Tab-separated table of C-alpha atoms in Angstrom:
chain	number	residue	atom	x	y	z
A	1	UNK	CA	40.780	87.078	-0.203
A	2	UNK	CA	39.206	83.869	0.806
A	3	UNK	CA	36.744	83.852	3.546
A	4	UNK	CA	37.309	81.794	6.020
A	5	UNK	CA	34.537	79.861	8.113
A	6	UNK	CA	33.949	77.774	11.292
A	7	UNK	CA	32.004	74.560	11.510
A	8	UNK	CA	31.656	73.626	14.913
A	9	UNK	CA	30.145	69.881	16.720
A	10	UNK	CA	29.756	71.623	20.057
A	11	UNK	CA	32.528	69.301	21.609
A	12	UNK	CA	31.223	67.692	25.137
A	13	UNK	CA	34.928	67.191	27.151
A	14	UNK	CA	35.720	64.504	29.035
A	15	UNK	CA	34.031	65.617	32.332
A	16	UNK	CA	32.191	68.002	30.916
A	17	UNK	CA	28.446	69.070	30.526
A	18	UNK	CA	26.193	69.448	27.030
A	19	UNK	CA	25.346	73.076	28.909
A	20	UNK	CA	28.776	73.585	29.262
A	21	UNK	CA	29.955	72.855	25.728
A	22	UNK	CA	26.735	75.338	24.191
A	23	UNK	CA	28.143	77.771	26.488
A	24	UNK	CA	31.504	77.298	24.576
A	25	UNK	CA	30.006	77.515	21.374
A	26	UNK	CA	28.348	80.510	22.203
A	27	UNK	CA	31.951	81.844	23.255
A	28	UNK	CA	33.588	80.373	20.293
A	29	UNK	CA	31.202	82.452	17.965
A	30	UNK	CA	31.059	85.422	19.216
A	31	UNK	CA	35.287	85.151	19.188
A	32	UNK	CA	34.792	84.358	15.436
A	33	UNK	CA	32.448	86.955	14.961
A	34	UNK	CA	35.297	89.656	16.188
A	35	UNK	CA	37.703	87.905	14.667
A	36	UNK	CA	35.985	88.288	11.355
A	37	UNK	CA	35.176	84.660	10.276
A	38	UNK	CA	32.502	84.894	7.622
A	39	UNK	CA	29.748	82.033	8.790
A	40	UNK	CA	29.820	79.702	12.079
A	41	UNK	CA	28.042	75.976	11.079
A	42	UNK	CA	26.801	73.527	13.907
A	43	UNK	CA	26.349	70.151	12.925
A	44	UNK	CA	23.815	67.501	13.655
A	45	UNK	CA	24.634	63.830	15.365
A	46	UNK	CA	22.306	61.781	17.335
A	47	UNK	CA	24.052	59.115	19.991
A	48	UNK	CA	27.124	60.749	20.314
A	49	UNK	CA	28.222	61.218	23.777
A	50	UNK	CA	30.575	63.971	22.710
A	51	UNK	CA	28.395	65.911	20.651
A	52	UNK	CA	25.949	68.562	21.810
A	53	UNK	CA	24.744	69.734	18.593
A	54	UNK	CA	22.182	66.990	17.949
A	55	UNK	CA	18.885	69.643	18.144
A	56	UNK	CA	20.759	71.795	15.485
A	57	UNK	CA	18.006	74.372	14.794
A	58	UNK	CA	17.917	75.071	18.141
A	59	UNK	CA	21.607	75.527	18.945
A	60	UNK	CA	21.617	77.898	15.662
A	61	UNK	CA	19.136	79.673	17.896
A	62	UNK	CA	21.197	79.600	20.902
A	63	UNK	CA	23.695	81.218	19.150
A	64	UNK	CA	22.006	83.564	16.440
A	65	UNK	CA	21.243	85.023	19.664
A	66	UNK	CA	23.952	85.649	21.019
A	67	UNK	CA	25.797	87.690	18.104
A	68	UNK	CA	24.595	90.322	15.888
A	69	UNK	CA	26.647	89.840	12.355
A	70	UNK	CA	28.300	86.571	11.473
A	71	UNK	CA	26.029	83.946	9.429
A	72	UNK	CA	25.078	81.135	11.003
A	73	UNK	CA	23.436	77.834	9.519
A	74	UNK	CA	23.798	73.894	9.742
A	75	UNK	CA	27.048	71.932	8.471
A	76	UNK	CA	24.723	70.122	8.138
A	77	UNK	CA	20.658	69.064	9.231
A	78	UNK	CA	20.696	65.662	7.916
A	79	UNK	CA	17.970	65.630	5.484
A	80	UNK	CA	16.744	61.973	5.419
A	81	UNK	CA	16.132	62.294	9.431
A	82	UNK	CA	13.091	64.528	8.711
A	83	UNK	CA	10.500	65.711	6.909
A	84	UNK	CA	11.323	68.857	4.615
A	85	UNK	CA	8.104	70.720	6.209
A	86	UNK	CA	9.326	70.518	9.602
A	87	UNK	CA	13.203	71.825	8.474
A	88	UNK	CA	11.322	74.479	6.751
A	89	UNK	CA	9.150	75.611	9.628
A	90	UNK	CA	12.660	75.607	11.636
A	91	UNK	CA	14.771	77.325	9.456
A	92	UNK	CA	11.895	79.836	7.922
A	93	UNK	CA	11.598	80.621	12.216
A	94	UNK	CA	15.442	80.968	12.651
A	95	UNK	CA	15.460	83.273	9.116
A	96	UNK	CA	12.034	85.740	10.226
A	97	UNK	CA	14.028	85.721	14.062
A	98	UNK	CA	18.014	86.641	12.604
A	99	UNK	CA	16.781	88.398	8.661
A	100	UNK	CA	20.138	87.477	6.520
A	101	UNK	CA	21.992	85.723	8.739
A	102	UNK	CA	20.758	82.296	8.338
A	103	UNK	CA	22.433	79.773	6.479
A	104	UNK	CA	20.093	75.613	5.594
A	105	UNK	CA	23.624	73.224	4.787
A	106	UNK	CA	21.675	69.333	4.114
A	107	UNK	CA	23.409	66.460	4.048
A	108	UNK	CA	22.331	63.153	3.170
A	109	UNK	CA	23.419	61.036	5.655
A	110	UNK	CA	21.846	60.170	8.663
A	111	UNK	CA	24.710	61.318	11.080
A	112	UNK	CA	24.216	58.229	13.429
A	113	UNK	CA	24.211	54.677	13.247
A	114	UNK	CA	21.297	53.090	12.060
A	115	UNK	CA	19.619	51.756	15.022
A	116	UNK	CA	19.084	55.545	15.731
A	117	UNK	CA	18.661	56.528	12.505
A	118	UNK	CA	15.101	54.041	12.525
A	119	UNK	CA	14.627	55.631	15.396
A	120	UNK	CA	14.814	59.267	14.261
A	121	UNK	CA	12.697	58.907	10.991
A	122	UNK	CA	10.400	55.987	11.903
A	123	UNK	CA	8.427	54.511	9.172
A	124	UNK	CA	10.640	55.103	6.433
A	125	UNK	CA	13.070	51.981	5.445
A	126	UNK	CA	15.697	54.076	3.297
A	127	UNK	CA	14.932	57.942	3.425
A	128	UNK	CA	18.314	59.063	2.148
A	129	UNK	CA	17.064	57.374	-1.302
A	130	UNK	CA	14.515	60.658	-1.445
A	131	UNK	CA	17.207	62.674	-1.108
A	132	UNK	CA	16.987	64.698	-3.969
A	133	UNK	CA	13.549	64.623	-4.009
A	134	UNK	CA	13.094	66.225	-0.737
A	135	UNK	CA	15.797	68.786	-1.265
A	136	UNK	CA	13.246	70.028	-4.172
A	137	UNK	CA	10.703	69.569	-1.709
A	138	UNK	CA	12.264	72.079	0.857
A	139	UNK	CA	13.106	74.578	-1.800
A	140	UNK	CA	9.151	74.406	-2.838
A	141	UNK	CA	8.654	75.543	0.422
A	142	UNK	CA	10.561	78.662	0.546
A	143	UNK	CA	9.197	80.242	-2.638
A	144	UNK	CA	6.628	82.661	-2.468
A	145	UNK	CA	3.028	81.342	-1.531
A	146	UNK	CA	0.205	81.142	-4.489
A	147	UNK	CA	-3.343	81.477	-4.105
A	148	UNK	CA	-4.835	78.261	-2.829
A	149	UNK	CA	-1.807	76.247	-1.935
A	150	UNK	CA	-2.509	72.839	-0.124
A	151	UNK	CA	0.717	72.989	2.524
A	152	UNK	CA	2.815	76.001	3.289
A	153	UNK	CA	5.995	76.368	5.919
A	154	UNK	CA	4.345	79.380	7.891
A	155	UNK	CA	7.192	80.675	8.643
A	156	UNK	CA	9.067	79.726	5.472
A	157	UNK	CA	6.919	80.449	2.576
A	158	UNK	CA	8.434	83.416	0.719
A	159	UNK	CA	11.885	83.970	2.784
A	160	UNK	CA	15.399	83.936	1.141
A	161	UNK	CA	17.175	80.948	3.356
A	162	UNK	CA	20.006	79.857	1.102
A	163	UNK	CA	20.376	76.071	0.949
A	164	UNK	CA	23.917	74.516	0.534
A	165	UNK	CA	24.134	70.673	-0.484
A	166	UNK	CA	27.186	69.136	2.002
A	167	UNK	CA	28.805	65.460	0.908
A	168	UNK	CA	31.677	63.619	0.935
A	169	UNK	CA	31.492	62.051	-2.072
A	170	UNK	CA	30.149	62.808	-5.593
A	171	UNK	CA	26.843	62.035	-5.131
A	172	UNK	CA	26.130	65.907	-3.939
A	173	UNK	CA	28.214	67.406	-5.782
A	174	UNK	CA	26.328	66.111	-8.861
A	175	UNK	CA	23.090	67.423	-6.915
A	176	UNK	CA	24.035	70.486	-6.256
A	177	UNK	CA	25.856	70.881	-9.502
A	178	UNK	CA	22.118	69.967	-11.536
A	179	UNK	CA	19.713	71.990	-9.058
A	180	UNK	CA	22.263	75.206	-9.443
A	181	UNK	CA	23.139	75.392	-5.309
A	182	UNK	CA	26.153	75.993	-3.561
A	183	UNK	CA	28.244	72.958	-2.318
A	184	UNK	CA	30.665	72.225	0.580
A	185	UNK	CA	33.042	69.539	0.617
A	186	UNK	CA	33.484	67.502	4.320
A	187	UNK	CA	37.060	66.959	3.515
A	188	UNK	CA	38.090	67.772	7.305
A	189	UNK	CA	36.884	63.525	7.541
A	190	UNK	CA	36.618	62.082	4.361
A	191	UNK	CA	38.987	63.456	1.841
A	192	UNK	CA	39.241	60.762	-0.822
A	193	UNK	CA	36.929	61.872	-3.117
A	194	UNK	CA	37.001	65.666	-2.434
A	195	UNK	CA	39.029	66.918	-5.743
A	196	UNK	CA	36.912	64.708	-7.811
A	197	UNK	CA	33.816	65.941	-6.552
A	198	UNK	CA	34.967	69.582	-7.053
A	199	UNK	CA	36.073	69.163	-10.786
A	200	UNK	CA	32.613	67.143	-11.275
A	201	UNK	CA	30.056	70.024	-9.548
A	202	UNK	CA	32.445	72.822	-11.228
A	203	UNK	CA	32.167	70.863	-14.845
A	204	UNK	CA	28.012	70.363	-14.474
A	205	UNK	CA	27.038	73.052	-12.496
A	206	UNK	CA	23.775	74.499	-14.484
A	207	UNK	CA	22.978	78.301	-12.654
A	208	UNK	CA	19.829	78.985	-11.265
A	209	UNK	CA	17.678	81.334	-9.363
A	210	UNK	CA	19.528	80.777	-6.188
A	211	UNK	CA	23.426	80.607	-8.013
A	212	UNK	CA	24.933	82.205	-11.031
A	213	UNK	CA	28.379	80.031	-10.819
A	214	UNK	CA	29.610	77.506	-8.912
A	215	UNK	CA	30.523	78.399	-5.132
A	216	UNK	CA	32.306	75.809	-3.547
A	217	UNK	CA	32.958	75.200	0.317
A	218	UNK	CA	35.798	72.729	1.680
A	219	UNK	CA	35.831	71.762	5.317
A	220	UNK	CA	39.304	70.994	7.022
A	221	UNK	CA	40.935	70.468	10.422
A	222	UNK	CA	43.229	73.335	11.505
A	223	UNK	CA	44.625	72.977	15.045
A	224	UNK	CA	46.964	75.698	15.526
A	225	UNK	CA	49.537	76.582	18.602
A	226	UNK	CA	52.385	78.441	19.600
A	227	UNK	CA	54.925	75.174	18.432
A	228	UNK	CA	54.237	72.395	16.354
A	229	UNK	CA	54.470	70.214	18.950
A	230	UNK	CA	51.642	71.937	20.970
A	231	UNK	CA	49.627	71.844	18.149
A	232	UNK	CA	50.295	68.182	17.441
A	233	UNK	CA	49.404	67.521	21.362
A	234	UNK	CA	46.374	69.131	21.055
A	235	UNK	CA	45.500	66.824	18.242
A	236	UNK	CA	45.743	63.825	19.951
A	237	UNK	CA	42.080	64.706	21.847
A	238	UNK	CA	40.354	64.224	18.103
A	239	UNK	CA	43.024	61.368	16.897
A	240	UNK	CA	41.656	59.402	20.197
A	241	UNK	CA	37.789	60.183	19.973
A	242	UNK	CA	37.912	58.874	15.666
A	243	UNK	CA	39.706	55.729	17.236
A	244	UNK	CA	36.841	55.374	19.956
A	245	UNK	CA	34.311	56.033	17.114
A	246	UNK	CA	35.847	53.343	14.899
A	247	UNK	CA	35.475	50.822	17.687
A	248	UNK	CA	31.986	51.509	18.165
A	249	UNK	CA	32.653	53.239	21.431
A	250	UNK	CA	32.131	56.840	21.416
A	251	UNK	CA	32.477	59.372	23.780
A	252	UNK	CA	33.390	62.758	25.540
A	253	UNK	CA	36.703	64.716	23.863
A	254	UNK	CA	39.601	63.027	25.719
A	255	UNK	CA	42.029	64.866	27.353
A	256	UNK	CA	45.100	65.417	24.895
A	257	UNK	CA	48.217	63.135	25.272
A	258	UNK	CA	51.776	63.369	24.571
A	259	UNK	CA	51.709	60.445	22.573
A	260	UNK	CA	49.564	57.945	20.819
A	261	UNK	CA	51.814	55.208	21.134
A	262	UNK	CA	49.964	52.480	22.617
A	263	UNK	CA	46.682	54.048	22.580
A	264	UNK	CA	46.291	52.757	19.216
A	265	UNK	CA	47.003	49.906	16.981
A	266	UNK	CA	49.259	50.323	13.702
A	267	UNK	CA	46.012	49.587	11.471
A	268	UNK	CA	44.211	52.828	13.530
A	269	UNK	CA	47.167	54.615	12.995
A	270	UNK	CA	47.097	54.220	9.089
A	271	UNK	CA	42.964	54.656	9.185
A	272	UNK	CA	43.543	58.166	11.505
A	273	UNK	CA	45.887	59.170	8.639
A	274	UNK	CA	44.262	58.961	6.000
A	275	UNK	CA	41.069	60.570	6.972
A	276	UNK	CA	42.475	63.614	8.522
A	277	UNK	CA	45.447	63.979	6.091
A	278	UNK	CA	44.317	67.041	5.051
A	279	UNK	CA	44.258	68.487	8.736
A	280	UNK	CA	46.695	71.425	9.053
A	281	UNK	CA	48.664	71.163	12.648
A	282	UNK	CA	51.038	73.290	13.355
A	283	UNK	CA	52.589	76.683	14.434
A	284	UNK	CA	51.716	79.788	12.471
A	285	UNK	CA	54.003	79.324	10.194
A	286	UNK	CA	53.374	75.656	9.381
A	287	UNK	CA	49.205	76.962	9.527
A	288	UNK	CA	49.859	79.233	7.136
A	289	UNK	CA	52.035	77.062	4.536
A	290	UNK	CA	49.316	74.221	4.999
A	291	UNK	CA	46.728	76.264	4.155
A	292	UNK	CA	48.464	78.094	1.597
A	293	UNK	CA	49.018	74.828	-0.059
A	294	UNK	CA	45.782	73.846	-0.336
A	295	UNK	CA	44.124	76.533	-1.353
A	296	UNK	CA	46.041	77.177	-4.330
A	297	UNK	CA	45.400	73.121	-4.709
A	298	UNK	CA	41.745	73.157	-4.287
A	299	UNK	CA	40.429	76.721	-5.779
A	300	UNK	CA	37.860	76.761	-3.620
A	301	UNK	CA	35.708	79.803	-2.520
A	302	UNK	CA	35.557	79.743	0.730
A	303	UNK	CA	37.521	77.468	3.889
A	304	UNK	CA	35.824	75.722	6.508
A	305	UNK	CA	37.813	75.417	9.386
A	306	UNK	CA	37.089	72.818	12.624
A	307	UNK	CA	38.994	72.370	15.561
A	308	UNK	CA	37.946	69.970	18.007
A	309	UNK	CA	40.072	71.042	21.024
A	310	UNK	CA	39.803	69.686	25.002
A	311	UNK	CA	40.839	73.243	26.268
A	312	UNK	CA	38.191	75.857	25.244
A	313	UNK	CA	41.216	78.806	25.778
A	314	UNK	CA	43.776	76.679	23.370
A	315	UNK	CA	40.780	76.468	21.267
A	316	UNK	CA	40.005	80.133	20.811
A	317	UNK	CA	43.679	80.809	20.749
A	318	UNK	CA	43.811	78.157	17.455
A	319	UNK	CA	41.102	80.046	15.552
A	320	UNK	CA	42.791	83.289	16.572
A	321	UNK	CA	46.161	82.300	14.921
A	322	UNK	CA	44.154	80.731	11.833
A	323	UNK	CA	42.520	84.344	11.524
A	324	UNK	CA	45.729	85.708	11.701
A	325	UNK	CA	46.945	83.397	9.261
A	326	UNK	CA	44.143	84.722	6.807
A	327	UNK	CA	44.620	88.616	7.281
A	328	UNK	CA	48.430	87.959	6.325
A	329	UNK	CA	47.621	86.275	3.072
């Protein structure tokens, strides 16, 4: 059976408190964890009023913490934003705190705009250019010291943190395919390229120490409900905060709507589409056909699941019917 997963921004509603959302998240994991989702991912953005995930190590702390089996790691740290040492230090901490449970997803974009981006990683005109580079780099760091080495991650040096490459395009799937690591696809946002880049990191994939064959993540938007039009109403929250994000104007998770009409123009419409026409909204039986579907279209190891949902109880009733979805596979 495929595992599934949770990747999870740490929504801030409209209203609502940064404290309150890493309460939620704390919530929401602990309901995967019963629920038997395999790993729960936080991801990292900087200037976004509706994201409290931004300090990502931390927050993988916060909720490490706060559960006792389900893996939890990054979807993703976003490499070029900082130096490999200092991702080591926090991630060889989070591994020697939580032994086994800690998953290191990179990705190369800067998860920001780049006015905060310069701000973030000073000094460096165009870090994501590294980006391989400094993957290799962090690896170096987690292998077992040798006598008389210059720089070590203390903690870091000699712990098993499995690395994951994230991307939305081909670019790291061809990484990850070449340095033998596992890959996950952000097709829950930016779909275009996502069966390309699995046939290309399948094809080249070369195994290494850390990978034997190919595993392969892909990360979609599943809002579940009762009816399909519950689901679709709950929908509308993310459908209005992309729009807001497209004009340059982020902000909190909006309350969900019965319609969009008016709150968008045709143009958004057709842009909303297309990057979340992989999403999967729906009752349980229109869940479980959608994912069915693309599963059997994808072949990939494992599914990401995201839900970015204004009421935290409709949330954890969404990932509860997606669970339920899985077990009757």
């Amino acid at each position: 059976m495929v595992p599934f997963s949770i990747l999870d921004l740490s929504p801030i509603v409209q209203g609502g408190t940064a404290g309150e959302a890493l309460q939620r998240t704390l919530d929401l994991a602990r309901h995967a964890e019963r629920l038997g989702y395999r790993r729960y991912w936080l991801a990292e953005h900087h200037n976004m009023p509706g994201i409290a995930s931004a300090a990502t190590a931390v927050v993988i702390g916060h909720v490490a913490a706060g559960t006792k089996t389900i893996r939890v790691g990054s979807g993703g740290v976003m490499l070029p934003n900082h130096a490999p040492l200092v991702i080591a230090e926090q991630f060889g901490t989070l591994e020697s705190l939580f032994p086994g449970r800690i998953d290191l997803g990179l990705g190369r974009a800067p998860g920001t705009d780049q006015l905060t981006a310069r701000a973030l990683r000073r000094g460096h005109a165009d870090p994501a250019d590294s980006f391989p580079q400094d993957v290799q780099e962090l690896q170096a760091y987690f292998r077992p010291v040798v006598p008389n080495q210059a720089v070590q991650a203390v903690p870091g040096g000699g712990l098993a943190v499995p690395i994951w490459l994230l991307g939305s395009s081909l670019f790291s799937a061809q990484l990850a395919a070449a340095l033998g690591l596992p890959f996950a696809f952000a097709s829950h946002f930016a779909p275009d390229y996502l069966a390309e880049a699995l046939e290309l990191y399948r094809g080249k994939f070369h195994p290494s120490a850390a990978l034997r064959e190919p595993y392969a993540i892909a990360a979609i938007a599943v809002f579940a409900a009762d009816s399909d039009a519950e689901a679709a109403r709950l929908f509308t929250s993310l459908q209005q905060s992309f729009v807001k994000l497209r004009r340059g104007t982020p902000g909190p998770l909006p309350l969900p709507v019965d319609s969009m009409d008016g709150l968008w123009s045709p143009a958004e419409a057709f842009m909303v589409g297309n990057a979340f026409r992989e999403a999967v909204v729906g009752s349980p039986a229109t869940v479980k056909r959608g994912i069915g579907q693309f599963l059997q279209r994808t072949g990939v190891d494992e599914l990401m699941v995201t839900a970015a949902i204004f009421d935290h109880a409709a949330r954890l009733r969404s990932f509860e019917l997606v669970a339920q979805v899985r077990d009757a596979r």
